[in-house]
Amino acid sequence: MNHKGCPEEYPITLVLDGFEVAVFQLTKQDLEDWVYGYLFSEGIIQEANDVETVNINEDAGTIHVTLLSPFETESLFSKKKHYTAGCGRGVTFFSMTDVKTFNKVEEGKTYLLSYLLKKRSEFAKESPLYLETGGMHGACIVDENGFITVREDIGRHNAVDKIIGHAVRHGLDPSKLLLLTTGRVSYEMLSKAAKFGFAVIGSRTAATKQAVQLAKYLQIEVVGYLRGRMAIPYTSFGRVVNDLEERVL
């Protein structure tokens, strides 16, 4: 019997301007993208140029970040920590009430459901860590030309942070991007997507009730269970058109 390799995770401490934020369980690939994505998702930076230096020490299990402008530690660390659900322990400082203050999505491309299913299939084939181990999550952005970029991690929320970090570092326009993920769309996953401004999110699995409530409030299209010719639309704002001959349940 052939056995896949075991997925890897490491405790890595994020230190921001000398202050320890938290210890995260991460897969070591694309850590710089994760840094930018996490800091952006938490509202600590607004663009890539807000970061001065990133020093990653994999042996010590630390990431030291300095910002161009002084960081107001009290504004962040006075907030209650919310530990994220699922594999790969994470933490967010945004509550569901905070997320409701985010801008509602007003722009975004329209996609055919068959296109989402096609790109979900391409995404699966372009996920080397999952193919190697069978135990990784992934997040993928599809640009306006259909080109996909994939990031993987032991934690589904970490994978989303990594792909957001890639987009932030390259100055990509969220209104022209489709976000796909392998993981369950929970409220913290939805909050990350909403903070960046994704209009359409697709997942191979479910969305939680809280995430759907927030998506409806923020006018974000969420489609779950993208598998084969199957899909479940959780919200409907006209950005995903069902063009399949068979009825999608």
Short mmCIF file of C-alpha atoms in Angstrom, two decimals, residues 26-229:
data_model
loop_
_atom_site.label_atom_id
_atom_site.label_comp_id
_atom_site.label_asym_id
_atom_site.label_seq_id
_atom_site.Cartn_x
_atom_site.Cartn_y
_atom_site.Cartn_z
CA LEU A 26 1.47 27.19 9.94
CA THR A 27 2.84 25.32 6.97
CA LYS A 28 6.15 26.94 6.08
CA GLN A 29 5.46 27.63 2.40
CA ASP A 30 4.73 31.23 1.36
CA LEU A 31 5.10 32.68 4.85
CA GLU A 32 5.72 36.20 3.59
CA ASP A 33 2.41 36.13 1.76
CA TRP A 34 0.79 34.96 5.00
CA VAL A 35 2.28 37.90 6.92
CA TYR A 36 0.88 40.47 4.50
CA GLY A 37 -2.46 38.70 4.28
CA TYR A 38 -2.91 38.34 8.02
CA LEU A 39 -1.91 41.95 8.75
CA PHE A 40 -4.24 43.21 6.03
CA SER A 41 -7.12 40.99 7.12
CA GLU A 42 -6.79 42.30 10.67
CA GLY A 43 -6.76 45.93 9.51
CA ILE A 44 -3.19 46.48 10.72
CA ILE A 45 -1.99 47.46 7.25
CA GLN A 46 -3.92 48.97 4.35
CA GLU A 47 -1.39 48.22 1.59
CA ALA A 48 1.90 46.43 1.08
CA ASN A 49 3.93 49.64 1.43
CA ASP A 50 2.85 49.91 5.08
CA VAL A 51 5.32 47.11 5.88
CA GLU A 52 8.97 48.11 6.29
CA THR A 53 10.66 44.75 6.96
CA VAL A 54 9.75 41.08 7.32
CA ASN A 55 12.33 38.80 8.93
CA ILE A 56 11.40 35.11 8.81
CA ASN A 57 13.45 32.71 10.94
CA GLU A 58 12.13 29.22 10.30
CA ASP A 59 14.66 27.59 12.64
CA ALA A 60 13.60 29.80 15.57
CA GLY A 61 9.95 29.70 14.57
CA THR A 62 9.57 33.48 14.50
CA ILE A 63 8.48 36.18 12.10
CA HIS A 64 9.52 39.72 13.04
CA VAL A 65 7.70 42.53 11.24
CA THR A 66 8.32 46.26 11.43
CA LEU A 67 5.89 48.82 10.03
CA LEU A 68 6.68 52.17 8.45
CA SER A 69 4.33 54.02 10.80
CA PRO A 70 4.29 53.46 14.58
CA PHE A 71 1.89 50.69 15.47
CA GLU A 72 -0.75 51.46 18.09
CA THR A 73 -0.50 48.29 20.11
CA GLU A 74 -3.26 49.24 22.53
CA SER A 75 -5.82 49.52 19.73
CA LEU A 76 -5.24 45.88 18.80
CA PHE A 77 -4.29 44.14 22.00
CA SER A 78 -7.11 45.72 23.99
CA LYS A 79 -9.51 43.75 21.78
CA LYS A 80 -10.66 40.27 22.69
CA LYS A 81 -8.96 37.45 20.81
CA HIS A 82 -11.19 35.11 18.82
CA TYR A 83 -9.61 31.73 18.13
CA THR A 84 -10.52 30.40 14.72
CA ALA A 85 -12.28 27.10 14.19
CA GLY A 86 -10.72 24.17 12.40
CA CYS A 87 -7.24 22.85 11.73
CA GLY A 88 -4.21 25.10 12.03
CA ARG A 89 -4.84 27.23 15.09
CA GLY A 90 -5.38 30.89 14.30
CA VAL A 91 -6.56 34.04 15.99
CA THR A 92 -8.48 37.10 14.84
CA PHE A 93 -9.25 40.32 16.66
CA PHE A 94 -12.42 40.97 14.65
CA SER A 95 -15.77 40.05 16.18
CA MET A 96 -18.86 39.48 14.06
CA THR A 97 -20.03 42.96 15.08
CA ASP A 98 -16.77 44.43 13.77
CA VAL A 99 -17.16 42.65 10.43
CA LYS A 100 -20.60 44.21 9.93
CA THR A 101 -18.86 47.60 9.74
CA PHE A 102 -16.94 46.54 6.62
CA ASN A 103 -17.91 48.09 3.30
CA LYS A 104 -20.63 46.29 1.42
CA VAL A 105 -19.55 44.86 -1.93
CA GLU A 106 -20.98 46.93 -4.77
CA GLU A 107 -18.82 45.78 -7.69
CA GLY A 108 -17.82 42.43 -9.06
CA LYS A 109 -17.78 40.31 -12.19
CA THR A 110 -20.55 37.93 -13.19
CA TYR A 111 -19.56 34.27 -13.52
CA LEU A 112 -21.22 31.22 -15.00
CA LEU A 113 -21.60 28.37 -12.54
CA SER A 114 -19.92 26.04 -15.03
CA TYR A 115 -16.90 28.37 -14.94
CA LEU A 116 -16.66 28.13 -11.14
CA LEU A 117 -16.81 24.33 -11.36
CA LYS A 118 -14.15 24.29 -14.08
CA LYS A 119 -11.80 26.51 -12.09
CA ARG A 120 -12.42 24.47 -8.95
CA SER A 121 -11.25 21.40 -10.89
CA GLU A 122 -8.13 23.24 -12.13
CA PHE A 123 -7.47 24.43 -8.58
CA ALA A 124 -7.50 20.84 -7.30
CA LYS A 125 -4.96 19.80 -9.92
CA GLU A 126 -2.68 22.76 -9.05
CA SER A 127 -2.45 22.00 -5.30
CA PRO A 128 0.86 20.13 -4.92
CA LEU A 129 0.89 19.89 -1.13
CA TYR A 130 -2.59 18.39 -1.08
CA LEU A 131 -1.69 15.94 -3.85
CA GLU A 132 1.42 14.97 -1.89
CA THR A 133 -0.17 14.59 1.55
CA GLY A 134 -3.95 14.49 1.16
CA GLY A 135 -4.17 16.69 4.23
CA MET A 136 -3.76 20.32 3.16
CA HIS A 137 -6.17 23.16 2.62
CA GLY A 138 -5.88 25.55 -0.26
CA ALA A 139 -7.09 28.94 -1.42
CA CYS A 140 -7.06 30.14 -4.98
CA ILE A 141 -7.70 33.38 -6.83
CA VAL A 142 -8.83 33.43 -10.45
CA ASP A 143 -8.04 36.64 -12.33
CA GLU A 144 -10.04 38.22 -15.15
CA ASN A 145 -8.04 36.25 -17.74
CA GLY A 146 -8.77 32.92 -16.02
CA PHE A 147 -5.26 32.52 -14.60
CA ILE A 148 -5.21 30.82 -11.19
CA THR A 149 -2.84 31.33 -8.28
CA VAL A 150 -2.88 28.80 -5.43
CA ARG A 151 -1.64 28.96 -1.85
CA GLU A 152 -1.77 26.05 0.61
CA ASP A 153 -1.57 25.57 4.37
CA ILE A 154 -2.58 23.15 7.12
CA GLY A 155 -5.18 25.74 8.17
CA ARG A 156 -7.91 26.87 5.79
CA HIS A 157 -7.88 30.42 7.19
CA ASN A 158 -4.06 30.54 6.84
CA ALA A 159 -4.38 29.54 3.18
CA VAL A 160 -6.83 32.39 2.62
CA ASP A 161 -4.46 34.81 4.37
CA LYS A 162 -1.67 33.64 2.08
CA ILE A 163 -3.65 34.22 -1.11
CA ILE A 164 -4.86 37.62 0.15
CA GLY A 165 -1.25 38.48 0.99
CA HIS A 166 -0.22 37.59 -2.56
CA ALA A 167 -2.97 39.86 -3.91
CA VAL A 168 -2.03 42.72 -1.56
CA ARG A 169 1.67 42.47 -2.44
CA HIS A 170 0.85 42.62 -6.15
CA GLY A 171 -1.78 45.36 -5.87
CA LEU A 172 -4.55 43.25 -7.39
CA ASP A 173 -8.10 44.56 -7.79
CA PRO A 174 -10.56 42.42 -5.76
CA SER A 175 -13.48 43.28 -8.04
CA LYS A 176 -11.73 41.37 -10.85
CA LEU A 177 -10.93 38.28 -8.77
CA LEU A 178 -12.77 35.11 -7.84
CA LEU A 179 -11.85 33.44 -4.53
CA LEU A 180 -12.01 29.65 -4.23
CA THR A 181 -11.23 27.67 -1.10
CA THR A 182 -11.17 24.03 -0.05
CA GLY A 183 -12.29 24.83 3.47
CA ARG A 184 -15.55 25.51 5.24
CA VAL A 185 -16.52 29.17 4.98
CA SER A 186 -16.94 30.29 8.60
CA TYR A 187 -17.43 33.82 9.83
CA GLU A 188 -13.69 34.53 10.17
CA MET A 189 -13.10 33.22 6.65
CA LEU A 190 -15.90 35.41 5.37
CA SER A 191 -14.47 38.39 7.26
CA LYS A 192 -11.07 37.96 5.59
CA ALA A 193 -12.66 37.81 2.15
CA ALA A 194 -14.88 40.80 2.94
CA LYS A 195 -11.98 42.88 4.24
CA PHE A 196 -10.17 42.47 0.92
CA GLY A 197 -13.34 43.03 -1.08
CA PHE A 198 -14.02 39.74 -2.86
CA ALA A 199 -17.48 39.74 -4.43
CA VAL A 200 -17.71 35.98 -5.09
CA ILE A 201 -16.46 33.10 -2.91
CA GLY A 202 -16.65 29.45 -3.90
CA SER A 203 -15.90 26.46 -1.66
CA ARG A 204 -15.75 22.71 -2.10
CA THR A 205 -17.61 22.37 1.20
CA ALA A 206 -20.15 24.22 3.35
CA ALA A 207 -20.64 27.72 4.70
CA THR A 208 -21.73 28.27 8.29
CA LYS A 209 -24.97 30.00 9.22
CA GLN A 210 -23.05 32.97 10.67
CA ALA A 211 -20.97 33.31 7.49
CA VAL A 212 -24.09 33.27 5.31
CA GLN A 213 -25.74 35.92 7.48
CA LEU A 214 -22.69 38.16 7.10
CA ALA A 215 -22.44 37.47 3.39
CA LYS A 216 -26.06 38.53 2.91
CA TYR A 217 -25.45 41.69 4.92
CA LEU A 218 -22.26 42.55 2.99
CA GLN A 219 -23.73 41.48 -0.37
CA ILE A 220 -21.14 38.79 -1.07
CA GLU A 221 -21.96 35.83 -3.30
CA VAL A 222 -21.16 32.50 -1.59
CA VAL A 223 -21.42 29.17 -3.42
CA GLY A 224 -20.66 25.93 -1.59
CA TYR A 225 -20.13 22.26 -2.44
CA LEU A 226 -18.50 22.94 -5.81
CA ARG A 227 -18.00 19.34 -6.89
CA GLY A 228 -18.45 17.91 -10.38
CA ARG A 229 -21.77 19.38 -11.52
#
